[in-house]
Structure formats: structure tokens, C-alpha cells
Short mmCIF file of C-alpha atoms in Angstrom, two decimals:
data_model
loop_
_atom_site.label_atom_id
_atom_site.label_comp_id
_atom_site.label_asym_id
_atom_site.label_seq_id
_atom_site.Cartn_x
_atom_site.Cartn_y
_atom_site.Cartn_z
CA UNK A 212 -10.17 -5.95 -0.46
CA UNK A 213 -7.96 -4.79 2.37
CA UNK A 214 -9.20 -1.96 4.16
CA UNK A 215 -7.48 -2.30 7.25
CA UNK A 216 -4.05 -3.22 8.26
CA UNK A 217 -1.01 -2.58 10.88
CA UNK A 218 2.67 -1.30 11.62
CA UNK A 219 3.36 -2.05 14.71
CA UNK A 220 7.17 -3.75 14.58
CA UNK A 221 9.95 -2.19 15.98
CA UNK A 222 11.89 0.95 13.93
CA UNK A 223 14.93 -1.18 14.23
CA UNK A 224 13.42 -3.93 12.72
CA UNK A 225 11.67 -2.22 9.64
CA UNK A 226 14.56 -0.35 9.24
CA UNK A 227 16.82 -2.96 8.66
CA UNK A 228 14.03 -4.34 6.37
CA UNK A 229 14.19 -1.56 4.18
CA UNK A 230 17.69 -0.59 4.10
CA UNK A 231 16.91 3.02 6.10
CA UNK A 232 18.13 4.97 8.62
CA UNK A 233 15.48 4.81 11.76
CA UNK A 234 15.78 8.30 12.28
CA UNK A 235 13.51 8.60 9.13
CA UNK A 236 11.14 6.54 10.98
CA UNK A 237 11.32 8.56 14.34
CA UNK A 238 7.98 10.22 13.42
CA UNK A 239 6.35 6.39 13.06
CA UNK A 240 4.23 5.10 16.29
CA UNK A 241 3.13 1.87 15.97
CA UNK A 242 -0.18 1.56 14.25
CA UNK A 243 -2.90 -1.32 15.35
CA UNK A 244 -5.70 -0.36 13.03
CA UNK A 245 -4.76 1.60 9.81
CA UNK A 246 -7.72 2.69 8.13
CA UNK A 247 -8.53 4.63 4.62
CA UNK A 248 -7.91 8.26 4.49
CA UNK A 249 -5.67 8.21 7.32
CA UNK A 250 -1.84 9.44 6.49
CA UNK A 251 0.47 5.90 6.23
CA UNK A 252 4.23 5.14 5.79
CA UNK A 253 5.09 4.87 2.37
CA UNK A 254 8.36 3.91 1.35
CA UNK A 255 9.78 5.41 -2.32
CA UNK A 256 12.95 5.27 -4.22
CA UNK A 257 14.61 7.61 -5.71
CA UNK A 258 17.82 8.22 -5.61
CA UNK A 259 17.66 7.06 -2.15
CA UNK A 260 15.00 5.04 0.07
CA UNK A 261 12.65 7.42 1.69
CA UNK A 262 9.48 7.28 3.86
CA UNK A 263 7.30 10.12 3.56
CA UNK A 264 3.46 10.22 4.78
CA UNK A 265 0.34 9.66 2.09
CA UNK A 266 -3.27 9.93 2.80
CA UNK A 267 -4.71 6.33 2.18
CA UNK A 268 -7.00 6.97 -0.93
CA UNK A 269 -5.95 7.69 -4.20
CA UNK A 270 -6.71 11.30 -5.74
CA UNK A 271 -5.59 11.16 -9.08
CA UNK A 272 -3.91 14.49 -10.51
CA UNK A 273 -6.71 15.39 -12.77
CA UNK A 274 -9.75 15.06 -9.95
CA UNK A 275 -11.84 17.91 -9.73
CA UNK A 276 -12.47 16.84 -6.07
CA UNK A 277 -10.71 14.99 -3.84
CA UNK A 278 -13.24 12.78 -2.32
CA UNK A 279 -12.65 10.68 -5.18
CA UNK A 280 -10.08 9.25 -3.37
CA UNK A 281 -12.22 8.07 -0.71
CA UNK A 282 -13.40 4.85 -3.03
CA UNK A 283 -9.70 4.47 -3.86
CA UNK A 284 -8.06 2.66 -1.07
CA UNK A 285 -7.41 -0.48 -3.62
CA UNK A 286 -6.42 -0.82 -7.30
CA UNK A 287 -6.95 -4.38 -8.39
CA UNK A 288 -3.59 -5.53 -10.38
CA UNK A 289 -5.60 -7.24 -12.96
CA UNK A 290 -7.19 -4.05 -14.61
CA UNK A 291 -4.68 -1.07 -13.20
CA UNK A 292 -3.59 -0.67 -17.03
CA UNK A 293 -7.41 0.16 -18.11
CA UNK A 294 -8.53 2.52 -15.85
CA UNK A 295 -7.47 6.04 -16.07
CA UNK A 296 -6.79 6.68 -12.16
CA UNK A 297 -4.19 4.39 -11.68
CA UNK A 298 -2.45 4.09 -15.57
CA UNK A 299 -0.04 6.66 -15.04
CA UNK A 300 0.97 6.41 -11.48
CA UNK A 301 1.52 2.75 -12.25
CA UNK A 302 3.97 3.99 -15.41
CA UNK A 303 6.07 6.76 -13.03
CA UNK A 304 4.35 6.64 -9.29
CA UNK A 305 5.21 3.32 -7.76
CA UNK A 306 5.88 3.24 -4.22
CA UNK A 307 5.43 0.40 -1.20
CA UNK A 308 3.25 0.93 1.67
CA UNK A 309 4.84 -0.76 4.53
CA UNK A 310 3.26 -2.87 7.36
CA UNK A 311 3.05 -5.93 9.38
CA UNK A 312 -0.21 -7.51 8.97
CA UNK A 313 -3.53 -7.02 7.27
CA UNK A 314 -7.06 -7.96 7.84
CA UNK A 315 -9.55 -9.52 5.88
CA UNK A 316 -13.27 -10.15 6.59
CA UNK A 317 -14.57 -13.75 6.10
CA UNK A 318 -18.49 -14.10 4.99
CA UNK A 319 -19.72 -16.12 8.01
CA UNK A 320 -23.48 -16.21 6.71
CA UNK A 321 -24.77 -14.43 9.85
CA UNK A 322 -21.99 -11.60 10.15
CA UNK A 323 -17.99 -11.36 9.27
CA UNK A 324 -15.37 -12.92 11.52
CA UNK A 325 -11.76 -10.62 11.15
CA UNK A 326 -8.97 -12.48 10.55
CA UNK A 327 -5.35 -10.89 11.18
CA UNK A 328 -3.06 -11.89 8.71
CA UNK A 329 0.77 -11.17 9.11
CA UNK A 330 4.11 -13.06 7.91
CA UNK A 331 5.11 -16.13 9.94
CA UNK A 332 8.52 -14.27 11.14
CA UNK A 333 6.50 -10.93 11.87
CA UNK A 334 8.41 -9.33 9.87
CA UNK A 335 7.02 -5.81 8.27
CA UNK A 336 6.78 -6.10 4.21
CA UNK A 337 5.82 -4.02 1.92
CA UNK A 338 2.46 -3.73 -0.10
CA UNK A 339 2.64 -2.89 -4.09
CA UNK A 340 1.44 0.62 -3.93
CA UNK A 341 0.86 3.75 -6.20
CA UNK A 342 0.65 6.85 -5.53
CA UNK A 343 -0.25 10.90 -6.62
CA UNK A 344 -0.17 14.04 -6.10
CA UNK A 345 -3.29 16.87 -6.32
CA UNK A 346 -3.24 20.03 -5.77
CA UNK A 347 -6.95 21.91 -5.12
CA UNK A 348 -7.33 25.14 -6.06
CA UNK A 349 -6.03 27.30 -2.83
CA UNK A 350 -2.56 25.12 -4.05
CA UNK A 351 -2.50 22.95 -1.26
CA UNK A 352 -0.87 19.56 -2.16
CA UNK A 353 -2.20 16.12 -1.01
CA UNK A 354 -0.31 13.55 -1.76
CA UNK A 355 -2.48 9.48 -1.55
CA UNK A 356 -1.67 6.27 -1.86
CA UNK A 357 -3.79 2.81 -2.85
CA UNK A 358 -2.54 -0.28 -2.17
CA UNK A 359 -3.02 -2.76 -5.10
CA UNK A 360 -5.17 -6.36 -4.85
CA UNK A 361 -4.56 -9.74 -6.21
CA UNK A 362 -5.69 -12.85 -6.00
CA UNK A 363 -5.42 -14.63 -2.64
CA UNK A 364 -2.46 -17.17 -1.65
CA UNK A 365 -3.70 -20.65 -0.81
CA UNK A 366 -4.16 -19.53 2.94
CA UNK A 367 -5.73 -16.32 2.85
CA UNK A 368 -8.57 -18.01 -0.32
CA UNK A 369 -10.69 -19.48 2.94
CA UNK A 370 -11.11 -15.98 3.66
CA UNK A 371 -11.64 -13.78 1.33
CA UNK A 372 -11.23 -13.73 -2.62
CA UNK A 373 -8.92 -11.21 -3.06
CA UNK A 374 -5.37 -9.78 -0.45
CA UNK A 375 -2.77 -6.82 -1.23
CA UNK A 376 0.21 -7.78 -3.15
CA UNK A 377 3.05 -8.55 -0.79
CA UNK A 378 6.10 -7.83 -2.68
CA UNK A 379 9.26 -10.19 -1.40
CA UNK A 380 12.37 -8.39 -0.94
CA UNK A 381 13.78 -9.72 -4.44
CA UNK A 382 10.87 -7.74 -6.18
CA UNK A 383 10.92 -4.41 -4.18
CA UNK A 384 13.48 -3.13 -6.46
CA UNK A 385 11.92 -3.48 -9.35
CA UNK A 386 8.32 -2.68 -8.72
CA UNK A 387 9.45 0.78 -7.97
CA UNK A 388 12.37 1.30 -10.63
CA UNK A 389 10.22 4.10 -12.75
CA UNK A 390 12.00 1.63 -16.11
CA UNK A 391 10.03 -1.37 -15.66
CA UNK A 392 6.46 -0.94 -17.37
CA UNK A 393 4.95 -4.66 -16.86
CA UNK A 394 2.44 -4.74 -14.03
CA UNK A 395 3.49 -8.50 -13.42
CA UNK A 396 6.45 -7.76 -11.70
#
């Protein structure tokens, strides 16, 4: 599970990564401890490549209260098709959530040891996301974001059984062309 995780590179630097202008990044400081249900950089497409805010925790359309989103942080890849909350954003609602590094909590017996987990280059990547939008009843609009799980690479498996999906820049496209319908990509 990944329940905490930073953005902390330079605007330059992740906008060059993801082909945007850094003045759409000017309201970004760097981040050292992202946490669930605080607002995070999300990056969509469509026409162009936009970052726009989202409150970490999914609230699907249909909630009747938003603290659903609360036990949403995470949508594990290998079921999003069979569960209701995250079917349809995965059809139309694709986005990435950007960052640097994540951190993951090894099982030490007598307490967890954090590990920080980030690229070899530093470099920020992106995180297979979806996201929604819900409107309560005064018609206020929040829009969330979860970040979805697989299993580990060979490094991070000493750690912990599970790490967000890092998309590589070859995939980016893809994952959030509203077309493609197979989870796999």
C-alpha cells in the first residue's frame, strides 16, 4: 500500500518530464510527506497536458458521503474491473499522479522501519491514477484521486508486498487515452 509519498524535484525538471509549461506548476511547493486526503498534483490529458489539484481519496460520483473516500487512497490493479468505485473512472477517468519517491513500511517484527523509495536518476514519474468527481448536496464539487497498486518489483518485494504502478514514459500515453479499455497497459 502506499500511503505516503513526495514531489520535491525542481518545476524545471518535472516539467520537462511531462511535456508542460512550468508556469502550470507555479502553484507546486515541493512536498516531503504527501499524505491521504491532502490536495496532490495530478497530471491529465485532454486535449492538452494539464495539472490540476485532487484530494487524495477517491469519492466515487454516486457516494452518499464523502468520507468514503477516506479508505480510498489505493485501487489494487488486479481487481479495479470488479469493484464498482473504480470501474468507471478506470473506463473514462484516468489520470497520473506525479512524484518523486514513495514510502513503504517494512514488518520488522518489533515495529516498521520506512524505506524511501525513488528512481535511481531522481527523476519525478508518474503513478497510474484514477480519478472523480462528487458533488454534495450544497453543489460543491470535490474532485479525488487514488493511486493504483501492483505487485512489487524485485527491489521493493523485501519490503513490502505490494508498490504504486510507476508508469514509464512509453506507457503514459496510453494509460490515459480515454480509447484504451485493458487495465494491463
Amino acid at each position: 500500500m502506499c500511503g505516503r509519498y513526495t514531489l520535491t524535484v525542481a518545476k524545471k525538471k518535472l516539467a520537462e518530464e511531462f511535456n508542460l509549461h512550468e508556469v502550470q506548476l507555479k502553484e507546486l511547493p515541493p512536498q516531503y510527506n504527501i499524505a491521504p486526503l491532502q490536495s496532490v498534483p495530478v497530471l491529465l490529458e485532454a486535449p492538452e497536458p494539464r495539472v490540476e489539484l485532487f484530494r487524495w481519496g477517491l469519492i466515487p460520483h454516486w457516494a452518499k458521503d464523502p468520507t468514503i473516500g477516506d479508505r480510498m487512497i489505493n485501487a489494487r490493479k488486479e481487481t479495479l474491473t470488479e469493484k464498482p468505485s473504480f470501474r468507471e473512472p478506470l473506463e473514462n477517468q484516468r489520470c497520473l499522479v506525479l512524484a518523486d519517491g514513495f514510502y513503504e513500511w517494512k514488518d520488522e517484527g518489533r515495529g516498521k522501519t520506512p524505506y524511501y523509495i525513488r528512481l535511481k536518476s531522481k527523476d519525478p514519474f508518474g503513478f497510474a491514477g484514477l480519478w472523480s468527481s462528487w458533488r454534495n448536496p450544497n453543489g460543491s464539487e470535490i474532485r479525488s484521486c487514488a493511486i493504483i497498486t501492483g505487485e512489487p518489483n524485485e527491489l521493493v518485494r523485501s519490503i513490502h508486498n505490494r508498490m504504486p504502478v510507476i508508469l514509464p514514459r512509453e506507457k503514459r500515453e496510453l494509460w490515459l487515452d480515454p480509447s484504451r479499455h485493458d487495465a494491463d497497459e
